Each structure stands twice: as structure tokens, then as C-alpha cells.
XYZ file of C-alpha atoms in Angstrom:
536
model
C 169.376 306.973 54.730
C 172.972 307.167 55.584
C 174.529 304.916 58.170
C 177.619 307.907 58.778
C 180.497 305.124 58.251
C 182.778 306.193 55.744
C 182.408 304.329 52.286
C 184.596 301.783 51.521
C 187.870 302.735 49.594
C 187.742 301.314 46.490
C 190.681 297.966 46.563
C 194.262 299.173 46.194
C 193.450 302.516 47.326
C 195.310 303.213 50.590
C 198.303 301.958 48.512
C 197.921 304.795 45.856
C 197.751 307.541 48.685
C 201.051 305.391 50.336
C 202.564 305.769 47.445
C 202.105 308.955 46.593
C 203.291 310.250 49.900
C 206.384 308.210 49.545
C 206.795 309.825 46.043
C 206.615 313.157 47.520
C 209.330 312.507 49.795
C 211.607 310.994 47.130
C 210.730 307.288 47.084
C 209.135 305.674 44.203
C 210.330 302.201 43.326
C 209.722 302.615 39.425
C 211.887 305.882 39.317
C 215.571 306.052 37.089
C 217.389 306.343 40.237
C 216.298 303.265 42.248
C 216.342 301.105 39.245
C 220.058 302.310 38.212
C 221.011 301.796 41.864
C 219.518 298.045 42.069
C 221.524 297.579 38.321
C 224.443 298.486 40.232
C 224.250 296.372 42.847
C 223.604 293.320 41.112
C 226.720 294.292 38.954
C 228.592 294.576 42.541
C 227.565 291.175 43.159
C 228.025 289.527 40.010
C 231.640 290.964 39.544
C 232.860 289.399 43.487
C 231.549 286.427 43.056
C 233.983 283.381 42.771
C 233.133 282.024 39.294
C 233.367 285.881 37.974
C 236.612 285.991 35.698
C 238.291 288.921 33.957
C 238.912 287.825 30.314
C 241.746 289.909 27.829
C 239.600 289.917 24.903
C 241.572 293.016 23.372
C 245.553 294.351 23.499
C 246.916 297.296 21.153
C 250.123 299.049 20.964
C 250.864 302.710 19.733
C 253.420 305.069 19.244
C 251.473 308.087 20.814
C 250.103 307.962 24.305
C 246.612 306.403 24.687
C 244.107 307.677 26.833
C 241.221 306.584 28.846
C 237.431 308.372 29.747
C 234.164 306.562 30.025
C 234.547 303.811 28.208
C 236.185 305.790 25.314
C 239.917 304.521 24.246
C 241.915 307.335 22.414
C 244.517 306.249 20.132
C 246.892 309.242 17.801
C 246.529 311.830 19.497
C 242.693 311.718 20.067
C 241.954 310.675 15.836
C 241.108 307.509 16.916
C 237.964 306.448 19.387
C 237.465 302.611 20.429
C 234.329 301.660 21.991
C 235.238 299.549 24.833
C 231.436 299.141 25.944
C 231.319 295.772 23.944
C 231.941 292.712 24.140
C 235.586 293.372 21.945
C 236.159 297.090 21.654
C 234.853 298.177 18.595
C 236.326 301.905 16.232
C 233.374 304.609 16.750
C 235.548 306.685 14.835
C 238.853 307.498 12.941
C 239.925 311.124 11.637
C 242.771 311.499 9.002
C 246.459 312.235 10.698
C 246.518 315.528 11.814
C 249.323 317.953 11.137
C 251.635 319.030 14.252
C 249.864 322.540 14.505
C 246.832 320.732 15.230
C 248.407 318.603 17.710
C 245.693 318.152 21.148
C 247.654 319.615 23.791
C 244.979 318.227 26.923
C 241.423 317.193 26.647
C 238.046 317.271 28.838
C 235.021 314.972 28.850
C 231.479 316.867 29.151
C 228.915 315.007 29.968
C 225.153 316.416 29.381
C 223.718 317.668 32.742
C 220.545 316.535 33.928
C 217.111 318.470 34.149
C 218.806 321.463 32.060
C 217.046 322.689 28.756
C 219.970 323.001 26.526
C 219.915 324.899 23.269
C 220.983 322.245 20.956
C 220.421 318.685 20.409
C 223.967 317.698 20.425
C 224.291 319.463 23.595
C 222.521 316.418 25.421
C 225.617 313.677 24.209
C 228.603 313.353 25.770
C 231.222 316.008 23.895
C 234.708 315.745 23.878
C 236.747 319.150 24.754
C 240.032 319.610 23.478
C 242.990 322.170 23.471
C 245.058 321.872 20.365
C 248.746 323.338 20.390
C 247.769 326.936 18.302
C 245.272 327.763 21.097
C 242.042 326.164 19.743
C 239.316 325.301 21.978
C 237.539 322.637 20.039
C 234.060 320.569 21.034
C 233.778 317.569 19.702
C 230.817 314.982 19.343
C 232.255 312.184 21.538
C 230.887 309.247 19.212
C 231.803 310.741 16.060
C 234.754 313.331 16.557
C 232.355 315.933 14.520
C 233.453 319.335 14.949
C 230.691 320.812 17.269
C 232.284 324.178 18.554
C 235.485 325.904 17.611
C 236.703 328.922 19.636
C 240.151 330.209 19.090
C 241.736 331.505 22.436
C 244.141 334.333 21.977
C 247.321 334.847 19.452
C 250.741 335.068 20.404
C 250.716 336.524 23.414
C 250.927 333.015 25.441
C 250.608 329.028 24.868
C 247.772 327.280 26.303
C 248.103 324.483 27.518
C 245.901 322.882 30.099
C 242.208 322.025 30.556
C 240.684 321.122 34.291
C 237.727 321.727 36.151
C 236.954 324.559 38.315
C 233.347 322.534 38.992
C 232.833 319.806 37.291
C 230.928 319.310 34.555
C 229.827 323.183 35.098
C 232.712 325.357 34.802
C 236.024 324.967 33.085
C 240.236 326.437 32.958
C 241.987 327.097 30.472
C 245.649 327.680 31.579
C 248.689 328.936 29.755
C 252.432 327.560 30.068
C 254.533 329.789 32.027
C 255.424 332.662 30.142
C 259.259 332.811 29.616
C 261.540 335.676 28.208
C 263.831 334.670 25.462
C 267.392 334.369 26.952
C 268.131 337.094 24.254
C 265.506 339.127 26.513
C 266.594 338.642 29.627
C 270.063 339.720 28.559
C 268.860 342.908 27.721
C 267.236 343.387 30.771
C 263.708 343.410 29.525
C 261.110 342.385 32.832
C 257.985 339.467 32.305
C 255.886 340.279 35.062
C 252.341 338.358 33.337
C 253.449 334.846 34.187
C 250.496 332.740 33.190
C 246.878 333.426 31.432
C 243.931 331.366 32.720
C 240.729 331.373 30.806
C 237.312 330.517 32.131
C 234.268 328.666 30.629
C 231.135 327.531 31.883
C 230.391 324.315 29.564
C 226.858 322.877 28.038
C 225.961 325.503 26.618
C 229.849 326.859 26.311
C 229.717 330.758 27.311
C 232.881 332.599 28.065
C 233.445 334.185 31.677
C 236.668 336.143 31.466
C 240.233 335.911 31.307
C 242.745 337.286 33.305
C 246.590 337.397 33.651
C 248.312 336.193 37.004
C 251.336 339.136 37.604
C 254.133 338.777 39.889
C 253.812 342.401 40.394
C 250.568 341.255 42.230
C 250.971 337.954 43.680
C 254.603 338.338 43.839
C 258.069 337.287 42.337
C 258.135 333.849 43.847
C 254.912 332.562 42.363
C 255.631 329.307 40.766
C 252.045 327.311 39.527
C 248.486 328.316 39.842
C 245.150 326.518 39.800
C 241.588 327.365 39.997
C 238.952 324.330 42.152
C 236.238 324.729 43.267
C 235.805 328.691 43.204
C 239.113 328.779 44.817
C 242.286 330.075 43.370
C 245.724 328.424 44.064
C 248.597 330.430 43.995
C 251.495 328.450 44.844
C 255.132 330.216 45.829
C 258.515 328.671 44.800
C 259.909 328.350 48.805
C 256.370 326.070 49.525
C 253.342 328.233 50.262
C 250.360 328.158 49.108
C 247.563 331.036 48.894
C 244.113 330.748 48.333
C 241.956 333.275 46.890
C 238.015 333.303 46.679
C 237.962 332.841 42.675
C 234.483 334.092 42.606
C 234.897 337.516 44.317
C 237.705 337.862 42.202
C 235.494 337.475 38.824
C 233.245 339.924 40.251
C 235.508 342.573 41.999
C 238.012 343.078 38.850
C 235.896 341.682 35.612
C 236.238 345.286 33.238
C 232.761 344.388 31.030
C 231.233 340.591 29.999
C 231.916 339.330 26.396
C 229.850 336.469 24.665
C 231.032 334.406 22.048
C 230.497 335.160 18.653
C 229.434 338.979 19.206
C 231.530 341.855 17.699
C 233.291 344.245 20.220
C 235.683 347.400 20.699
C 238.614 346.242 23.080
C 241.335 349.017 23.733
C 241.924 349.464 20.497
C 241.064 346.213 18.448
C 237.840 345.413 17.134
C 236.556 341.967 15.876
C 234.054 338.720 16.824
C 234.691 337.257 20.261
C 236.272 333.400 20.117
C 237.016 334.159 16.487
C 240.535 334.108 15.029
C 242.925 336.569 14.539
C 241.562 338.417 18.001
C 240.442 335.636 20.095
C 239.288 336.272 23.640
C 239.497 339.587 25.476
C 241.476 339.605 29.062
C 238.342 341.246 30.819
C 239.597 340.959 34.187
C 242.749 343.041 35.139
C 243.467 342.341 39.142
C 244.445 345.956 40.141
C 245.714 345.328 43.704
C 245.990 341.608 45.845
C 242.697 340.020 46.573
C 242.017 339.099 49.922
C 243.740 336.171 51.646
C 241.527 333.272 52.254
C 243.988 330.885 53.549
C 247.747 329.933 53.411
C 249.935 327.627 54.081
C 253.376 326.283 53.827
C 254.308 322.227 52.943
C 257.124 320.673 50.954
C 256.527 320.609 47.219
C 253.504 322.896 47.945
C 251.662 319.650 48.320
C 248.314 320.855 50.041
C 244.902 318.998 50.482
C 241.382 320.024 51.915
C 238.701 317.669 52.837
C 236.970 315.778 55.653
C 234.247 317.221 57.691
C 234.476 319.269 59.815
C 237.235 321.047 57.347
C 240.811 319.601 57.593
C 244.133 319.884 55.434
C 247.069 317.983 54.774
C 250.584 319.541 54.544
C 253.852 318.038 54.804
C 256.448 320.284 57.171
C 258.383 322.625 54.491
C 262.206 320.821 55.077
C 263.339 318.005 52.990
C 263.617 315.391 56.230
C 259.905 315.843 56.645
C 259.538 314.289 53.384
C 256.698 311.280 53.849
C 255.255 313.208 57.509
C 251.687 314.114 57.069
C 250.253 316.577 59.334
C 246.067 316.825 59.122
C 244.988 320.350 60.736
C 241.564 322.199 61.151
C 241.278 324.307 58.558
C 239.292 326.565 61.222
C 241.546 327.348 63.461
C 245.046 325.409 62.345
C 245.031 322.934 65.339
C 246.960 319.699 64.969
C 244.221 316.997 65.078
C 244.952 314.326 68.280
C 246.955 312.012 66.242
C 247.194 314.092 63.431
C 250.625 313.102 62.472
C 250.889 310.310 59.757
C 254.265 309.074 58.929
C 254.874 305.092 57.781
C 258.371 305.616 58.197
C 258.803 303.760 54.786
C 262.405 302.807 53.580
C 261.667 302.898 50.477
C 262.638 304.395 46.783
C 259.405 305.824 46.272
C 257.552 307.847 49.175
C 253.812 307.156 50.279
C 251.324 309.367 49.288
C 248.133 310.670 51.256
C 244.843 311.686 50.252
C 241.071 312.519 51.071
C 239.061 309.522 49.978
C 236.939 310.549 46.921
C 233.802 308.533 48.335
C 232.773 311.903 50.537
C 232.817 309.930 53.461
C 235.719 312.740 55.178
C 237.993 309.772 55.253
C 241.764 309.507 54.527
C 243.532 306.836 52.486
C 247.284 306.961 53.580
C 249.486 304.541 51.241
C 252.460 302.810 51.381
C 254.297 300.345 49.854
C 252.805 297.241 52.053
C 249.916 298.948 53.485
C 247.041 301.128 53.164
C 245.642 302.681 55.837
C 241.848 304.630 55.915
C 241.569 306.893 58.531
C 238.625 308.779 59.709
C 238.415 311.926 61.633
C 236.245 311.827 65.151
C 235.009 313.773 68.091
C 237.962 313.495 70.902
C 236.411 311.734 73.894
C 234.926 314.894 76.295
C 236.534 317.789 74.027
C 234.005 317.982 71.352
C 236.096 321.242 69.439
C 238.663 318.998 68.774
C 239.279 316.397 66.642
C 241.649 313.003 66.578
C 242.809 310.617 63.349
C 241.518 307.301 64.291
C 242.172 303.860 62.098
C 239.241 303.064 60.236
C 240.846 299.619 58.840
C 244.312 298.504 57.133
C 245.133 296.401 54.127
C 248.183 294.417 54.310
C 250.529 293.127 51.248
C 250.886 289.500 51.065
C 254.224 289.042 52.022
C 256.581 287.465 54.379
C 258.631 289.854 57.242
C 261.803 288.181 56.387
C 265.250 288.860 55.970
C 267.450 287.732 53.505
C 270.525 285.699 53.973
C 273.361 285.851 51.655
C 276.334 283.131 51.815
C 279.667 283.004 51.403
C 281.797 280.311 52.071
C 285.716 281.030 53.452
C 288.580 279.537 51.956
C 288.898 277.470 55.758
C 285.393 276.428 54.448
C 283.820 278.139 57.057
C 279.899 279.722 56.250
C 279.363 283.316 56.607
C 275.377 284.701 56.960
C 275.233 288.342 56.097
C 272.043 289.811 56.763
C 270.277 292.975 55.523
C 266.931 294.030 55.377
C 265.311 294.691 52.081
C 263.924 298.166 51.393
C 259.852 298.268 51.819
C 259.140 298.362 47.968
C 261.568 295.983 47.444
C 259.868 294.418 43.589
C 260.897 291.045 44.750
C 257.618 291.669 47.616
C 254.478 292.306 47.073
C 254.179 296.502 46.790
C 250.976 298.588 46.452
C 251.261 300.558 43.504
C 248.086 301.876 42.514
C 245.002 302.482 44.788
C 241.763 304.029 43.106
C 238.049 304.199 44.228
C 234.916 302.868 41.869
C 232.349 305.519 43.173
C 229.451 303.106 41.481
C 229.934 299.830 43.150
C 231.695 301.279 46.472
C 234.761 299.145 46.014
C 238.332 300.091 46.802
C 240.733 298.642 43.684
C 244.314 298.267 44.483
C 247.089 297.161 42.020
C 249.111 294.639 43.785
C 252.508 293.543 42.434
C 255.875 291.385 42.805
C 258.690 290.994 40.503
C 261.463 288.430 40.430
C 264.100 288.726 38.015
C 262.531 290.391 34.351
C 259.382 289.312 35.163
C 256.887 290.992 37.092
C 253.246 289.976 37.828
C 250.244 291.806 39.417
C 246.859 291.075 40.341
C 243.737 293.851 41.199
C 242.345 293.324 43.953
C 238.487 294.773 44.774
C 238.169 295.578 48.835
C 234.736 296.545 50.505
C 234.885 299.956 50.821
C 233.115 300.160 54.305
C 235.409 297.555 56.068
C 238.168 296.615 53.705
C 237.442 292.650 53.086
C 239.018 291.546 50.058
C 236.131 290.486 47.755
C 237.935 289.414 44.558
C 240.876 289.092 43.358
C 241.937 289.681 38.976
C 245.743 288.439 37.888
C 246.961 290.721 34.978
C 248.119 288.486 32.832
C 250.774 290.731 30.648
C 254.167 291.467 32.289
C 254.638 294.461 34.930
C 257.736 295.616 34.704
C 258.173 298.136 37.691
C 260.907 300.413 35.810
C 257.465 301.655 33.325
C 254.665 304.110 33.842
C 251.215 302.094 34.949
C 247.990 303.369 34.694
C 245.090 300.663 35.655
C 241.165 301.735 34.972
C 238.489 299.766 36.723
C 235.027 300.988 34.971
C 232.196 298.763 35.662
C 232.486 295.569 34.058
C 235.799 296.647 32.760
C 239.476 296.460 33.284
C 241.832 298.890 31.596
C 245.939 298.780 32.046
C 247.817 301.327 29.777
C 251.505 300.835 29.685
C 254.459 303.074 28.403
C 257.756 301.597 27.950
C 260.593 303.489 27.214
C 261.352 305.421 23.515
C 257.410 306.376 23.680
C 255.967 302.803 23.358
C 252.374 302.347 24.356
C 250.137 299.277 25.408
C 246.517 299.015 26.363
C 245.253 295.773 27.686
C 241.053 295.641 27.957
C 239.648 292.960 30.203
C 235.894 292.493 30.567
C 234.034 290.619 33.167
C 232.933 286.653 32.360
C 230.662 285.216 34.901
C 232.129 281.288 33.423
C 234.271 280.277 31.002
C 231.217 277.793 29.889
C 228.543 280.033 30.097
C 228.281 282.528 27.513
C 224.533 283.669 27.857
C 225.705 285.033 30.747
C 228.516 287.032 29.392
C 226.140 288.798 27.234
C 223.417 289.249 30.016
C 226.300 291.095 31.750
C 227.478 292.891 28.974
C 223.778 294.395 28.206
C 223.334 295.228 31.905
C 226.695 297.337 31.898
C 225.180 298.980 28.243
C 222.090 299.568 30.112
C 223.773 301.203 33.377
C 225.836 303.345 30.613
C 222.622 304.400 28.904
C 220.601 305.942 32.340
């Protein structure tokens, strides 16, 4: 006989069914995502902490630039790859010297995207893309620089000579140099109307979408640069406006027929195998008549940024004594936001700079030489269609509002004080120079530095990216001289400052994170957590 009470559940059981209905809504504390996050954070925590130090442990110079992705040094024009995921940075490769027709003109990183079946098995490591100087496309395996993919572009007809993203990681440009008539040509009175070629990939596996030409007869005389992001496509003018286009209509409205790579075809006139050389890619899409207007604009140096949320953009006014005035609008409707001017009034040799933060957040880091500012956009207080710039927080240089004295002495002996007020960069002052984001362990990283005499120093500092506190601070132990072009890295566990000095002289300097001097277990305890975060 049956009492009617439910049977017991059998121990642990009403944790199974928790779990599982946590699972189903995205939590489970086992999964990739959790444990890379928890890595990340004790990374975070590891690297601010005050015994943490930043050691050199590798320096190299070159003739040729050097360049930087993912823990990937390039050396000689992309022939040599250093491992910098190591304790010292390690060669995962080195090609013979190429010849200056196969010179790398630009270069892309793809990285395998996630839950995709992908027809090969080198499709699911990291591939370098690059664009060599006779218009080859080439894929290369990132850790060995074996020739994956090799699609020839077009002949002589136009120069390629840029790579960038249209989406990231999904779909990739290909853009020409301007096309320019021979003075010869232009003597004899002979018109260019096609002024630049853009080609379009989607990457992993690499299909071809189209090419197309961008014609003054279209977009008009004045155009001066394009760009394509994020299904958008920039046409900037030579007296400051910008157009935007909707990229993706136009593929669809004007595209004459698809091509795939590596199939034979009839194009007006030529036959031959699509990507191959001598015939290259077909221009498939031939814009007839000007697509419709999205948007335009028109700003100084056709500078021009969207972001935040709801939708705003940046412009600066289009007359030179606007230079360093920021105005943030609604994209909607073109409404000044309530406080929506941003000007530092800098005196200073080089002008601030003003941008979207990267973090998603709709923020705005505004920088200048002493400070930098992140603003946010909010709701204005009982007028909820508008919106108003307010200060989210400031960091401040370390430096002293003074003003300098000089002396001179009469012949009566009397003392003279002349006083003048240095300019806001001044090197002899600590200036803000470089200000980046590290999207994995939320910090703000800001290149800090003061120079007296030949000698320059600078230190990077790592702010919380919520509130601004300084967390940690690195000196850079090599020389800054201000006069050179800086570029400072800040991967992980990893700092990265590549130098060039005049007559084409490179440096890189690689510093990696030591949690004490003494303590080299855990060094290597940090080193293996970075290889592990690198390897999800």
C-alpha cells in the first residue's frame, strides 16, 4: 500500500535539475567561458598587485619596420615570426629574403571563428593575410608562414594596396592606391574618372564577393579617400564631407553575376580561372547611377566618428580655427547634445584627439596632453529625447601648474624675472601620449612621459576602467625620445614598445610580467596561465 507522499529524490538530485536549468539559461560553472573569464581575472589581479614587476627580458633592432598582432612579432617585412608567448620570445619561423616584387604591402590577422564547420583543417589556426606589392592576396599559416592560399587580384589596371575589415574576422577590403594619370597624360588631356578599386572577401573559408570601381563621374570630382565598415561605405570629399552609403544594398543593387574562386568564366571578352594570374578577379559590380544617401556630413580633415547609444557622431566644424572643437550630435536627428561641445583649449604642438571608447560601453575618451577625460552620454533631466555629455571621470598628469622664471641680471646688477607659460605638451612635463584599452582585463593603459634635456623617460600606467583609479604603474626603462614614432602594446602579461628613429631604424622592447624578482615558480605559473588564456 502506498502512503501518496512523493518518494524521496535520490541525494544530489534537486542539484542536477538546478543545474540543468541554470545550463539552459547560459550558466554552467564548468563551461570554456566562465573558466576563461575567472583566468582573466586572476591575471587582472596578479598583474596590479604591488610586488608585480615588468621585466625586459628581450630588445631587437631592424632595418625594416616591425610589427605587432597577438603575440606574433614580425621582423623583414613579415619573413620573420617571434613568439613572444614565452618566457624570452622564441623564432616560430624564418623565410629566405624576399625579392622587392614580393614586397608585403599591408597584412591581416584571421583568427578561426567559433562553432563554424570549416572545410579545411588549417582553416581552424590563426592565418596570416597579406597583400604583396604585384597584387597577391596570400594566406599564410600564422605559426609557420606556409603558403595556405594564393589569389592574384587583377593586372595592371591599378595597385593594391590596403587590407581592413569591413566586419571583423568575417568580411574583408581590399583597396587600391589612387589611380593617377601620368603627367604625360594629363598633358594630353586624357580624363581618369575610376579613382580607386576596392575588392571584397568574406574570410575562413576565403570566397570572393565582388569588386567594383569608385568613379568620380558617380560620386563626384571632389572625392578624395574611401572606406568600407561595417556594411557602410565612406566616401570622403576633398572640401570635408563625408557620405555614407549602405555597402550592402550596394552589393546587391549593382553586382552584374557572382564569381567563385578557382572556377573558369567568360568576362566581356576574356576568359580564364577566377583568382588565377594573368586575369585575376572580375569587377562584377558596375554602380550605374549614385546610391542612396544614408548620411553626410561635413568636419575638418573629414574626421568623422559614430558610436554611443542612442547613435551619436563626432565632427569637428569644417574651418581651420575649429581645429581641436569636438561637437557630439544625434545621428537621428543632428541635434547638438546638452554639452555636446568638447574643446580642452590645449596650447599645444600637437592637438587632442577624441574617440568612442572601444569597451561598448557608448562612452567617449577625449585626450589631451595632461588629461583624459571619459565622458558618457545621458538622459537630460525631464527631456528624455535629448541627450547631454556628462563627465564620467578625469585622469590628471603628474605635474606641477607652474611657471617658469628666467633671470637676467642688469649691468646696475639689478634682477629681472621674465615669465612665460610653457605650452601644455611641453616634454619637460609629464604629457599623455598614448591611451589604449585592454578589452580582456578592463583596464585603461596610458603612456605617460617627461623629458629633460636628451633624455626622456616614461612609465605605463594601468587605470580601472569603470572609475579611473590608477592600479599600477610600469617605468620603460629604454629612452623616449619625443621627436620618434611610439607605438606601446599591452597584451596580457605582456608589454610591447616599438620604436622608429630616424633613417628607418627600428626597436622592439618585450617586457613580461614577474610577480618577484625572488620568486621564479611564480613567473612560470604566470607564464602558463597567459599560454592557457591564449589556447581557449
Amino acid at each position: 500500500m502506498q502512503s501518496g507522499r512523493a518518494a524521496p529524490r535520490a541525494p544530489g538530485a534537486h542539484h542536477v535539475c538546478r543545474l540543468l536549468t541554470r545550463r539552459a539559461y547560459g550558466f554552467y560553472a564548468r563551461d570554456a567561458g566562465v573558466a576563461h573569464r575567472t583566468n582573466l581575472a586572476l591575471l587582472r589581479q596578479m598583474i596590479c598587485q604591488e610586488s608585480t614587476k615588468f621585466k625586459n627580458v628581450w630588445t631587437t633592432h631592424s632595418a625594416s619596420p616591425i610589427a605587432y598582432e597577438r603575440g606574433r612579432i614580425y621582423l623583414d617585412n613579415y619573413q620573420c615570426c617571434i613568439s613572444s608567448i614565452a618566457q624570452e620570445p622564441r623564432i616560430l619561423y624564418q623565410k629566405p629574403k624576399c625579392s622587392k616584387s614580393e614586397k608585403i604591402e599591408d597584412a591581416l590577422l584571421l583568427e578561426c571563428p567559433l562553432g563554424e564547420m570549416l572545410p579545411s583543417p588549417s582553416d581552424y589556426k590563426s592565418s596570416l593575410i597579406v597583400l604583396t606589392i604585384q597584387n597577391w592576396l596570400l594566406r599564410l599559416s600564422a605559426d609557420s608562414g606556409e603558403v595556405l592560399e594564393k589569389i592574384y587580384l587583377t593586372g595592371s589596371c591599378c595597385k593594391f594596396r590596403y587590407l581592413s575589415w569591413d566586419i571583423p574576422q568575417e568580411v574583408m577590403v581590399v583597396k587600391s592606391a589612387q589611380n593617377k594619370l601620368p603627367a604625360a597624360a594629363r598633358q594630353a588631356g586624357i580624363q581618369q574618372s575610376v579613382l580607386f578599386y576596392l575588392a571584397v572577401f568574406q574570410v575562413l573559408p576565403l570566397s570572393f564577393i565582388g569588386m567594383l570601381e569608385i568613379n568620380k563621374k558617380i560620386f563626384g570630382n571632389s572625392v578624395s579617400d574611401v572606406a568600407v565598415s561595417n556594411g557602410i561605405l565612406i566616401v570622403m570629399h576633398s572640401m570635408g564631407l563625408v557620405r555614407l552609403y549602405n555597402f550592402q544594398a550596394i552589393l546587391e543593387q549593382f553586382m552584374e553575376q557572382p564569381f567563385d574562386l578557382g572556377r573558369e568564366f567568360n568576362w566581356n571578352g576574356q576568359v580564364g580561372v577566377v583568382g588565377k594570374y594573368p586575369f585575376g578577379l572580375p569587377c562584377n559590380i558596375k554602380i550605374t547611377d549614385i546610391p542612396p544617401l544614408l548620411f553626410e556630413a561635413s568636419s575638418l580633415e573629414n574626421a568623422f566618428q559614430i558610436g554611443g547609444y542612442p547613435w551619436h557622431y563626432i565632427i569637428t566644424p569644417n574651418k581651420k580655427k575649429h581645429k581641436g572643437v569636438f561637437h557630439i550630435c544625434s545621428l537621428k536627428d543632428n541635434t547638438l547634445a546638452k554639452n555636446g561641445i568638447q574643446d580642452m583649449k590645449c596650447c599645444s604642438l600637437e592637438p587632442d584627439w577624441i574617440y568612442f571608447h572601444p569597451d561598448m560601453s557608448g562612452r567617449i575618451i577625449h585626450v589631451g596632453p595632461n588629461l583624459v577625460k571619459v565622458l558618457k552620454l545621458k538622459e537630460v533631466k525631464n527631456n528624455t529625447d535629448q541627450m547631454e555629455i556628462a563627465e564620467d571621470f578625469t585622469i590628471v598628469a603628474n605635474r606641477e601648474n607652474c611657471v617658469n622664471n628666467t633671470v637676467t641680471v642688469t649691468a646696475s646688477g639689478r634682477v629681472v624675472k621674465k615669465r612665460f607659460n610653457l605650452l601644455d605638451d611641453d616634454p619637460e612635463q609629464e604629457t599623455f601620449k598614448i591611451v589604449d584599452y585592454e578589452d580582456e582585463l578592463d583596464l585603461l593603459s596610458i603612456v605617460a612621459v617627461t623629458q629633460i634635456g636628451a633624455d626622456g623617460r616614461a612609465h605605463l600606467d594601468f587605470h580601472c576602467n569603470e572609475r579611473g583609479i590608477l592600479l599600477k604603474s610600469i617605468p620603460l626603462l629604454e629612452s623616449w625620445d619625443v621627436t620618434y614614432s611610439h607605438e606601446v602594446y599591452f597584451d596580457k602579461d605582456l608589454v610591447l614598445h616599438i620604436e622608429q628613429k630616424p633613417n628607418r631604424r627600428f626597436s622592439c622592447y618585450v617586457y613580461q610580467m614577474v610577480c618577484d624578482t625572488a620568486e621564479d615558480d611564480e613567473w612560470v605559473m604566470a607564464s602558463n596561465l597567459n599560454r592557457s588564456l591564449g589556447s581557449i
